[in-house]
XYZ file of C-alpha atoms in Angstrom:
679
model
C -6.095 72.033 -29.240
C -3.512 69.616 -30.736
C -4.026 65.921 -31.409
C -2.764 64.747 -28.014
C -4.595 67.407 -26.028
C -7.874 66.196 -27.517
C -7.196 62.495 -26.898
C -5.999 63.143 -23.334
C -8.803 65.633 -22.562
C -11.486 64.975 -19.983
C -14.588 63.298 -21.419
C -16.634 66.305 -20.237
C -15.674 68.134 -23.479
C -17.793 65.659 -25.466
C -21.296 66.664 -26.501
C -23.957 65.227 -24.185
C -21.528 64.355 -21.364
C -22.538 66.356 -18.303
C -21.486 66.215 -14.648
C -23.770 63.291 -13.849
C -22.407 61.157 -16.703
C -18.803 62.147 -15.903
C -19.367 60.886 -12.356
C -20.742 57.574 -13.633
C -17.827 57.075 -16.028
C -15.396 57.720 -13.146
C -16.725 54.553 -11.480
C -15.276 52.652 -14.425
C -11.998 54.569 -14.135
C -12.776 56.440 -17.364
C -11.647 60.037 -17.078
C -10.220 61.011 -20.453
C -11.151 60.394 -24.075
C -8.139 58.057 -24.223
C -9.567 56.026 -21.323
C -12.878 55.899 -23.156
C -11.618 54.726 -26.539
C -9.409 52.048 -24.907
C -12.493 50.658 -23.140
C -12.984 48.024 -25.784
C -16.323 46.226 -26.265
C -16.911 43.159 -24.125
C -18.865 41.570 -26.992
C -20.495 42.310 -30.324
C -24.143 41.812 -31.348
C -24.721 41.186 -35.031
C -27.981 42.915 -35.970
C -27.051 43.118 -39.654
C -28.965 40.026 -40.828
C -32.668 40.645 -41.374
C -35.209 37.819 -41.046
C -38.962 37.190 -41.349
C -41.495 36.401 -38.588
C -41.840 32.778 -39.709
C -38.052 32.275 -39.331
C -37.616 33.856 -35.891
C -35.534 31.896 -33.309
C -36.781 32.013 -29.725
C -34.123 33.224 -27.249
C -31.975 34.899 -29.915
C -31.461 38.546 -30.797
C -33.069 39.004 -34.218
C -33.596 41.894 -36.629
C -36.885 42.237 -38.503
C -38.793 44.889 -40.494
C -42.484 44.940 -39.581
C -45.635 46.970 -40.233
C -47.145 48.691 -37.181
C -50.833 47.673 -37.153
C -52.447 48.410 -33.794
C -51.836 49.772 -30.258
C -53.091 47.929 -27.201
C -52.780 50.245 -24.183
C -54.645 48.709 -21.198
C -56.153 50.983 -18.537
C -54.741 48.881 -15.714
C -51.273 50.364 -15.063
C -49.558 47.127 -14.079
C -50.299 45.511 -17.428
C -47.793 46.059 -20.246
C -48.434 48.115 -23.346
C -48.464 46.160 -26.607
C -47.978 47.101 -30.235
C -49.268 44.540 -32.722
C -47.044 44.291 -35.798
C -46.672 41.960 -38.779
C -44.910 41.127 -41.992
C -46.169 38.971 -44.879
C -45.295 35.767 -42.972
C -46.848 36.348 -39.547
C -47.462 38.555 -36.511
C -45.161 39.893 -33.781
C -46.001 41.801 -30.579
C -43.718 44.535 -29.248
C -44.228 44.589 -25.473
C -43.331 47.544 -23.262
C -43.180 47.770 -19.480
C -43.048 51.237 -17.851
C -43.122 53.139 -21.143
C -45.420 56.071 -21.912
C -47.976 55.859 -24.715
C -46.582 58.988 -26.343
C -43.076 57.539 -26.511
C -44.344 54.269 -27.999
C -46.387 56.052 -30.658
C -43.333 58.146 -31.570
C -40.973 55.219 -32.137
C -43.614 52.903 -33.634
C -45.936 55.080 -35.779
C -49.091 53.390 -37.079
C -49.144 51.990 -40.603
C -45.396 52.471 -41.086
C -42.630 49.986 -41.724
C -40.174 49.931 -38.835
C -36.980 47.898 -38.369
C -36.613 46.452 -34.883
C -33.966 44.286 -33.202
C -34.222 42.472 -29.882
C -34.445 39.169 -28.043
C -37.324 37.000 -29.287
C -39.695 35.215 -26.870
C -42.911 33.240 -27.414
C -46.048 33.846 -25.299
C -49.561 32.461 -25.800
C -48.882 31.351 -29.320
C -47.268 34.627 -30.423
C -43.728 35.905 -31.011
C -42.748 38.858 -28.798
C -39.879 41.299 -28.349
C -39.974 42.948 -24.921
C -38.708 46.513 -24.308
C -36.797 46.719 -27.619
C -34.033 49.334 -27.563
C -33.105 49.224 -31.245
C -35.969 50.649 -33.315
C -35.851 52.885 -36.384
C -37.725 53.670 -39.594
C -34.240 53.820 -41.168
C -33.159 50.182 -41.310
C -29.514 51.166 -41.967
C -29.278 52.475 -38.393
C -30.224 49.049 -37.062
C -28.780 46.594 -39.583
C -25.150 46.607 -38.445
C -22.838 45.157 -35.803
C -23.504 46.791 -32.427
C -20.891 46.983 -29.666
C -21.759 45.989 -26.106
C -19.639 47.171 -23.169
C -18.972 46.287 -19.572
C -21.308 48.796 -17.939
C -21.939 50.467 -14.612
C -25.175 51.754 -13.050
C -26.671 54.635 -14.999
C -24.859 53.914 -18.280
C -26.640 51.782 -20.845
C -25.117 50.363 -24.030
C -27.069 52.977 -25.941
C -25.522 55.841 -23.906
C -22.037 54.282 -24.048
C -22.241 53.920 -27.826
C -23.486 57.481 -28.202
C -20.536 58.856 -26.209
C -18.087 56.658 -28.143
C -19.566 57.977 -31.411
C -18.965 61.552 -30.241
C -15.345 60.752 -29.319
C -14.631 59.069 -32.653
C -16.048 61.987 -34.700
C -13.038 64.152 -33.851
C -10.433 61.417 -33.416
C -7.264 62.879 -34.999
C -5.139 60.899 -37.446
C -1.791 60.219 -35.780
C 1.448 59.677 -37.669
C 2.584 56.052 -37.736
C 5.281 55.149 -35.186
C 5.732 51.437 -35.895
C 8.425 50.101 -38.224
C 7.569 48.506 -41.571
C 8.546 45.047 -40.272
C 6.195 45.278 -37.304
C 3.370 46.736 -39.400
C 3.647 43.747 -41.710
C 3.232 41.407 -38.704
C 0.152 43.409 -37.647
C -1.556 43.393 -41.075
C -0.627 47.049 -41.743
C -3.348 48.294 -39.390
C -2.894 51.875 -38.177
C -3.649 52.992 -34.622
C -6.624 55.080 -35.807
C -8.128 52.232 -37.820
C -7.712 49.883 -34.878
C -9.614 52.238 -32.548
C -12.435 52.931 -34.999
C -12.917 49.343 -36.143
C -12.850 47.917 -32.638
C -15.791 50.100 -31.649
C -17.575 50.063 -35.015
C -16.572 46.847 -36.813
C -17.804 45.807 -40.244
C -17.057 42.158 -39.513
C -16.909 40.541 -36.073
C -14.148 38.227 -37.314
C -11.857 41.268 -37.753
C -11.880 42.112 -34.037
C -8.692 40.215 -33.094
C -6.385 41.924 -35.604
C -7.526 45.415 -34.519
C -7.161 44.526 -30.847
C -3.676 43.090 -31.469
C -2.502 46.418 -32.875
C -3.559 48.255 -29.701
C -2.150 45.558 -27.429
C 1.196 45.705 -29.205
C 1.344 49.517 -28.830
C 0.713 49.155 -25.104
C 3.475 46.541 -24.694
C 5.984 48.424 -26.855
C 5.386 51.694 -24.980
C 6.266 49.952 -21.703
C 9.383 48.395 -23.223
C 10.517 51.761 -24.651
C 10.065 53.443 -21.263
C 12.071 50.708 -19.526
C 14.756 50.743 -22.223
C 15.109 54.499 -22.046
C 15.541 54.477 -18.272
C 18.226 51.818 -18.651
C 20.000 53.706 -21.451
C 19.780 57.016 -19.597
C 21.243 55.390 -16.489
C 24.149 53.880 -18.417
C 25.101 56.843 -20.565
C 26.419 58.664 -17.477
C 29.850 57.085 -17.502
C 31.675 56.070 -14.327
C 35.270 55.229 -13.512
C 35.845 51.507 -14.235
C 36.835 49.348 -11.271
C 39.442 46.592 -11.165
C 38.313 43.026 -10.534
C 40.096 40.548 -8.277
C 39.540 37.227 -10.078
C 40.664 34.770 -7.356
C 37.897 35.849 -4.975
C 35.621 32.937 -5.997
C 37.999 30.228 -4.726
C 38.448 32.157 -1.456
C 34.674 32.283 -0.939
C 34.253 28.576 -1.779
C 36.765 27.636 0.937
C 34.860 29.691 3.507
C 31.357 28.394 2.660
C 32.504 24.792 2.170
C 31.089 24.075 -1.299
C 31.620 24.973 -4.950
C 29.579 27.669 -6.631
C 27.138 26.430 -9.264
C 27.620 27.218 -12.957
C 24.749 29.746 -12.718
C 26.428 31.470 -9.762
C 29.758 31.670 -11.602
C 27.984 33.058 -14.677
C 26.276 35.658 -12.474
C 29.604 36.633 -10.866
C 31.169 37.075 -14.313
C 28.300 39.246 -15.604
C 28.417 41.452 -12.507
C 32.231 41.697 -12.667
C 31.932 42.798 -16.299
C 29.502 45.554 -15.221
C 31.738 46.677 -12.373
C 34.786 46.866 -14.654
C 32.827 48.721 -17.358
C 32.564 52.482 -17.897
C 28.793 52.021 -17.942
C 27.031 51.929 -14.579
C 25.547 48.636 -13.495
C 21.772 48.534 -13.071
C 21.164 44.799 -12.776
C 18.547 42.470 -11.360
C 19.921 39.235 -9.884
C 16.971 36.882 -9.851
C 17.082 33.414 -8.415
C 14.806 30.826 -6.893
C 14.671 30.448 -3.112
C 17.941 28.942 -1.886
C 19.806 29.455 -5.168
C 22.706 31.363 -3.567
C 22.193 34.981 -4.636
C 23.631 36.377 -1.393
C 27.093 34.880 -1.966
C 27.172 36.350 -5.485
C 26.240 39.784 -4.120
C 28.935 39.630 -1.432
C 31.586 38.902 -4.096
C 30.414 42.056 -5.889
C 30.690 43.953 -2.596
C 34.225 42.638 -2.040
C 35.435 43.857 -5.436
C 33.960 47.299 -4.835
C 35.632 47.609 -1.450
C 38.989 46.619 -2.956
C 38.546 49.584 -5.305
C 38.268 51.901 -2.262
C 34.497 52.353 -2.608
C 31.794 51.990 0.027
C 28.919 49.486 -0.244
C 25.344 49.827 1.077
C 23.555 46.488 1.511
C 19.820 46.852 2.123
C 17.498 44.041 3.301
C 13.721 44.123 3.892
C 13.970 43.190 7.603
C 16.429 43.742 10.444
C 16.881 40.022 11.084
C 17.713 39.381 7.423
C 20.135 42.336 7.380
C 21.824 40.768 10.415
C 22.110 37.397 8.626
C 23.758 39.026 5.612
C 26.129 40.909 7.944
C 27.091 37.721 9.782
C 27.669 35.849 6.496
C 29.935 38.661 5.321
C 31.965 38.364 8.553
C 32.106 34.560 8.151
C 33.499 34.828 4.607
C 35.733 37.916 4.875
C 36.330 38.213 8.615
C 37.462 41.598 9.887
C 39.486 42.409 6.766
C 37.182 45.371 6.135
C 35.322 47.850 8.284
C 31.743 46.553 8.300
C 28.761 47.673 10.374
C 25.055 47.001 10.709
C 22.554 49.838 11.209
C 18.989 48.993 12.283
C 16.162 50.490 14.307
C 17.642 48.798 17.379
C 21.005 50.524 17.032
C 21.460 52.788 20.077
C 21.477 56.513 19.371
C 25.103 57.017 20.401
C 26.274 54.142 18.200
C 24.074 55.376 15.347
C 25.692 58.837 15.412
C 29.111 57.210 15.449
C 28.228 55.044 12.412
C 26.850 58.028 10.466
C 30.016 60.003 11.113
C 32.218 57.091 9.998
C 30.156 56.635 6.825
C 30.567 60.307 6.005
C 34.343 60.069 6.546
C 34.696 56.725 4.697
C 35.789 54.832 7.782
C 33.151 52.170 7.065
C 33.578 50.024 3.931
C 30.233 48.219 3.953
C 27.025 48.950 5.863
C 24.114 46.520 6.264
C 20.621 47.679 7.141
C 17.012 48.180 6.066
C 15.384 50.958 3.971
C 16.576 53.506 6.507
C 20.017 53.320 4.847
C 18.716 55.764 2.259
C 17.354 58.442 4.558
C 18.492 61.973 3.744
C 20.439 62.165 7.010
C 22.777 59.351 5.914
C 25.717 60.519 3.810
C 28.346 58.365 2.124
C 31.813 59.633 1.291
C 32.346 57.380 -1.730
C 29.434 55.049 -2.403
C 30.290 52.621 -5.201
C 27.635 49.900 -4.943
C 24.055 49.638 -3.705
C 22.765 46.086 -3.105
C 19.075 45.573 -2.403
C 17.656 42.260 -1.289
C 14.277 43.024 -2.798
C 11.668 40.784 -1.258
C 8.941 43.332 -2.016
C 9.161 44.695 -5.519
C 9.983 48.300 -6.271
C 8.126 49.890 -9.158
C 9.880 51.507 -12.125
C 9.602 55.011 -10.636
C 11.120 53.921 -7.316
C 14.016 52.133 -9.010
C 14.649 55.173 -11.185
C 14.970 57.380 -8.087
C 17.144 54.800 -6.362
C 19.504 54.626 -9.337
C 20.192 58.344 -8.917
C 21.170 58.019 -5.228
C 24.846 57.167 -5.358
C 26.128 59.462 -8.081
C 27.761 58.527 -11.381
C 30.294 56.071 -9.913
C 27.692 53.996 -8.073
C 26.477 50.642 -9.409
C 23.118 49.146 -8.411
C 22.409 45.438 -7.871
C 18.841 44.401 -6.985
C 18.005 40.848 -5.908
C 14.681 39.044 -6.095
C 13.815 35.571 -4.843
C 10.519 35.539 -6.723
C 10.731 33.633 -10.004
C 8.694 35.440 -12.652
C 7.557 34.181 -16.087
C 9.582 35.639 -18.948
C 6.789 37.760 -20.422
C 6.178 39.387 -17.045
C 9.897 39.833 -16.443
C 10.134 41.930 -19.637
C 7.421 44.177 -18.229
C 8.366 44.407 -14.551
C 12.152 44.573 -14.947
C 12.711 45.774 -18.501
C 14.495 48.860 -17.163
C 17.283 46.625 -15.792
C 19.793 44.081 -17.109
C 18.796 40.651 -15.822
C 20.841 37.726 -14.502
C 19.112 34.458 -13.626
C 20.268 31.803 -11.175
C 18.143 28.714 -11.739
C 20.270 25.873 -10.347
C 20.738 25.404 -6.607
C 23.930 24.543 -4.697
C 24.794 20.830 -4.877
C 24.399 20.377 -1.128
C 20.738 21.435 -1.340
C 18.217 18.604 -1.576
C 14.779 18.842 -3.167
C 11.999 19.292 -0.621
C 9.625 16.331 -0.376
C 6.085 17.678 -0.709
C 2.944 15.873 0.468
C -0.771 16.687 0.672
C -2.831 15.711 3.704
C -6.494 15.982 4.669
C -6.926 18.131 7.805
C -8.898 15.248 9.381
C -5.585 13.354 9.573
C -3.825 16.080 11.566
C -2.757 13.487 14.165
C -0.499 11.899 11.539
C 1.145 15.310 11.060
C 1.711 15.951 14.763
C 3.212 12.455 15.146
C 5.598 13.205 12.259
C 6.579 16.480 13.944
C 7.339 14.681 17.201
C 9.879 12.532 15.308
C 11.420 15.658 13.729
C 11.851 17.280 17.149
C 13.406 14.076 18.487
C 15.993 14.419 15.698
C 16.637 18.025 16.852
C 14.894 19.550 13.815
C 12.551 22.551 13.727
C 9.156 23.145 12.139
C 7.211 26.034 10.591
C 3.417 25.844 10.805
C 1.701 28.427 8.558
C -1.948 29.549 8.728
C -3.725 32.034 6.430
C -5.420 34.104 9.178
C -4.408 35.639 12.507
C -7.777 35.300 14.265
C -10.792 33.141 13.476
C -13.224 34.652 10.964
C -17.005 34.334 10.710
C -16.767 35.008 6.980
C -13.716 33.004 5.863
C -13.452 29.298 6.546
C -9.681 29.492 7.090
C -7.536 28.269 9.979
C -6.244 31.005 12.294
C -2.690 31.006 13.635
C -3.844 31.878 17.174
C -6.267 28.924 17.362
C -3.707 26.513 15.885
C -1.045 27.778 18.327
C -3.348 27.022 21.259
C -4.080 23.539 19.893
C -0.389 22.685 19.321
C 0.694 24.162 22.664
C -1.385 21.517 24.440
C 0.693 18.868 22.661
C 4.165 20.449 22.543
C 4.029 22.677 25.667
C 6.851 25.278 25.791
C 8.480 24.161 22.537
C 6.236 26.390 20.445
C 6.162 30.093 19.455
C 3.716 32.350 17.575
C 4.276 35.322 15.257
C 1.924 37.357 13.087
C 1.525 40.906 11.825
C -0.327 42.173 14.920
C 2.530 41.272 17.272
C 4.878 44.129 18.144
C 7.871 44.203 15.779
C 10.451 43.975 18.598
C 8.634 41.022 20.160
C 8.367 39.401 16.736
C 12.134 39.714 16.205
C 12.792 38.190 19.653
C 10.629 35.167 18.770
C 12.359 34.785 15.395
C 15.742 34.943 17.106
C 14.643 32.282 19.610
C 13.630 30.075 16.697
C 16.881 30.814 14.867
C 18.834 29.865 18.004
C 16.817 26.619 18.434
C 15.228 27.760 21.723
C 11.792 26.931 20.317
C 11.061 23.991 18.024
C 7.795 24.949 16.307
C 6.966 28.394 14.958
C 3.289 28.999 14.190
C 2.950 31.904 11.819
C 0.960 33.674 9.150
C 2.583 34.220 5.734
C 4.830 36.841 7.388
C 7.647 34.239 7.215
C 7.776 34.511 3.407
C 10.641 36.992 3.829
C 13.834 35.112 2.968
C 15.421 34.570 6.361
C 17.714 31.545 6.474
C 16.770 28.954 9.133
C 19.125 26.042 8.291
C 17.791 23.834 11.093
C 14.138 24.053 9.916
C 13.354 20.838 8.043
C 9.565 20.814 7.903
C 6.853 23.321 6.986
C 3.146 22.654 7.411
C 0.830 24.939 5.403
C -2.841 24.915 6.404
C -5.653 25.612 3.908
C -2.984 25.247 1.248
C -5.654 25.266 -1.461
C -6.376 28.924 -0.595
C -2.876 30.062 -1.641
C -1.508 30.687 -5.119
C 1.191 28.380 -6.473
C 3.985 30.940 -6.317
C 3.174 31.871 -2.730
C 3.152 28.210 -1.709
C 6.557 27.776 -3.365
C 7.922 30.830 -1.536
C 6.657 29.471 1.780
C 8.085 26.028 1.039
C 11.454 27.725 0.475
C 11.688 28.547 4.199
C 12.933 24.972 4.714
C 15.572 22.971 2.884
C 18.260 25.591 3.569
C 20.640 23.117 5.201
C 22.011 19.694 4.247
C 19.195 17.653 5.851
C 16.233 16.285 3.905
C 13.254 18.637 4.305
C 9.505 18.152 4.048
C 6.532 20.335 3.098
C 3.052 19.181 4.196
C 0.097 20.830 2.468
C -3.021 20.509 4.612
C -6.410 20.935 2.981
C -10.095 20.590 3.798
C -12.370 18.331 1.789
C -14.126 19.333 -1.457
C -11.148 20.765 -3.314
C -11.946 22.650 -6.513
C -10.410 21.387 -9.769
C -8.137 24.438 -9.844
C -6.929 23.772 -6.294
C -6.212 20.146 -7.181
C -4.133 21.302 -10.161
C -2.115 23.752 -8.006
C -1.282 21.188 -5.346
C -0.409 18.557 -7.978
C 2.014 20.978 -9.707
C 3.696 21.869 -6.397
C 4.118 18.205 -5.466
C 5.683 17.424 -8.839
C 8.262 20.249 -9.041
C 10.756 22.274 -7.000
C 11.522 24.580 -9.967
C 10.272 28.066 -9.084
C 10.387 29.320 -12.682
C 8.230 26.418 -13.936
C 5.835 26.938 -11.018
C 5.567 30.677 -11.766
C 4.641 29.928 -15.401
C 1.960 27.461 -14.301
C 0.679 29.912 -11.677
C 0.308 32.601 -14.314
C -1.709 30.222 -16.502
C -4.009 29.234 -13.642
C -4.513 32.583 -11.941
C -4.010 35.108 -14.709
C -2.074 38.361 -15.002
C -2.815 40.921 -12.299
C -3.566 38.299 -9.683
C -0.207 36.530 -9.668
C 1.591 37.335 -6.387
C -0.705 40.342 -5.955
C 1.258 42.372 -8.529
C -0.453 45.686 -7.728
C 2.369 47.425 -5.877
C 3.023 51.109 -6.369
C 4.911 52.238 -9.428
C 4.096 49.140 -11.413
C 2.652 49.481 -14.883
C -0.719 47.737 -15.161
C -1.846 46.846 -18.651
C -5.323 47.775 -19.800
C -5.416 45.296 -22.697
C -2.281 43.128 -22.783
C -2.022 39.746 -21.043
C 1.380 38.009 -20.739
C -0.128 34.574 -21.320
C -2.758 35.240 -23.996
C -0.567 37.720 -25.896
C 2.796 35.971 -25.462
C 3.508 36.227 -29.215
C 3.043 40.018 -29.106
C 5.367 40.307 -26.090
C 8.056 38.393 -27.996
C 7.520 40.589 -31.067
C 7.878 43.698 -28.898
C 11.036 42.265 -27.304
C 12.529 41.748 -30.768
C 11.578 45.294 -31.782
C 13.060 46.917 -28.658
C 16.353 45.114 -29.293
C 16.359 46.547 -32.827
C 15.652 50.031 -31.449
C 18.532 49.683 -28.966
C 21.031 48.059 -31.333
C 20.423 50.579 -34.108
C 20.235 53.448 -31.607
C 16.970 54.665 -33.164
C 15.928 58.189 -32.179
C 13.100 57.911 -29.630
C 11.479 61.107 -30.916
C 9.871 58.842 -33.527
C 7.838 57.372 -30.681
C 6.764 60.675 -29.097
C 3.099 60.047 -29.967
C 3.174 56.568 -28.469
C 4.893 57.717 -25.274
C 2.606 60.715 -24.768
C -0.428 58.471 -24.985
C 0.735 55.481 -22.944
C 3.230 56.805 -20.376
C 0.686 57.386 -17.637
C 3.379 57.563 -14.946
C 5.182 60.372 -16.831
C 8.460 58.554 -16.292
C 9.991 59.269 -19.656
C 8.667 62.749 -20.486
C 11.760 64.441 -19.104
C 14.011 62.183 -21.175
C 12.717 62.680 -24.734
């Protein structure tokens, strides 16, 4: 068995770990020895300092060497067994509940000095330690720093430590993979030393430096995997495409306003990729309403001029239709464009598929179905994905292989993400940010309102409707719940319908998709004035006439989700409003979230603050398939290590360092097996 086989082996190979214990460890998601040794202690207990009876502190864990003087085993079963002990300064009782006399006599033999460690109490004028677990006639076994772990039923700290000890006995010494510069930053601590000293430290104060080494390895492994996917994608050269530079002015005339500096920068970066021999694999990330779609359509235009086809994928049919209509508005019927959705009739669908295969369609708009096996492109040159839900690394890797060597990939995201998380989630792609919004877009005025003053809100809405504006009203639940004290969309719809009659519509996830699309279309066409909804409206459909959004139980949402919902309005030239309704007794955290949202319209700032308040793993529910989840690293707490890893990955890329040096690291940390085929 080689070094990696041992570390990645099932814990059942360890002495004393049988089927029952394996089952219990599985509850903690510990399957292999690697899982076990990365389960770092939750705290440390210092039992190394020995004291005397007269100096004992009540309520603290203390270590003391005492003489066993007398047993007191009462005949009444419910009473505890006692062992009377002493040192030259006083007496101490060891109290045992549910322990056999034979066991007690074995661990505390009469007239012998025994070292004991446990929590001290005081009862009827005497010091006591109840049910002590750390007892030995060899004080060296007790007088040390003991590791305590986050446990599950059936596994005590004693058992956990015993299994860890077994794993560490045979822990192989791995060759160093980090550079000298990085090792210097990490106090020259090796991976093996970090593992051993985290579980069996000599000094509690040393814990952070050993943990940092392991955290850095975890971050760097993710960055190497992402970098390698990006490099592997780009090394398959394509035919460069020519760029038509005057396209920007043409687009500006059609949309009626100038592109922002960020948009122009994005266009230039994408044009550079398109004209390069290296394939484009780029994320275009921008806040809600920042104008990513226009930038993507310019990229599509340049690809079509080079006699290539373009596939433009959106998360919903209605959004695909909006992109299609914007393309027609800007470029007219200059090119052969089509939209393919679930509503496309079978005869028309067959006709579209045939035209795609024969390159009689230049650009096709649709949903995920565009990449079914039955759909063939004659000469696909660009894939554009409006990525409201986030693909994982594995999914993007497969997608990048779809169009062949001459196909570029542009992915868009309207979810601002803090920089440290961006390195992790999208490190396999080149990244372009659009932070500024078009000049015709106004900031959304945001207010908080107690639910008891709902009449003020409905009166405000009446004025909005009088001015021919439309309103979103968002609730967290579909139906009322006996468990959650949240407003339901159905109940709110019924309440508002009494006030606004036939001017109101309702959508939520339980409504049939076709019916849902009909209601959305009615709202888009101004046939209904108020749309009551769950968070299903987060998807980035453009409703330019919607000027107000009311969000109920706003304190129950995360900051980033509130910002995404707020972005459903303010898409036109009119001043828009967001009203955050809340119930009384807001928590301090909820107050902070609402205050931040009221003070800023900057999605990137809000995402940073959300990460600080909610923590990694909870932000935006980042648990989607294919995503790497860190065991130890945290983008906020370990920001300095993320930046160090970013610096190191740039060195690896710039100096074209052979990745075989990192084989050990990759084999241990690449749980998705993404890179194994590449090194």
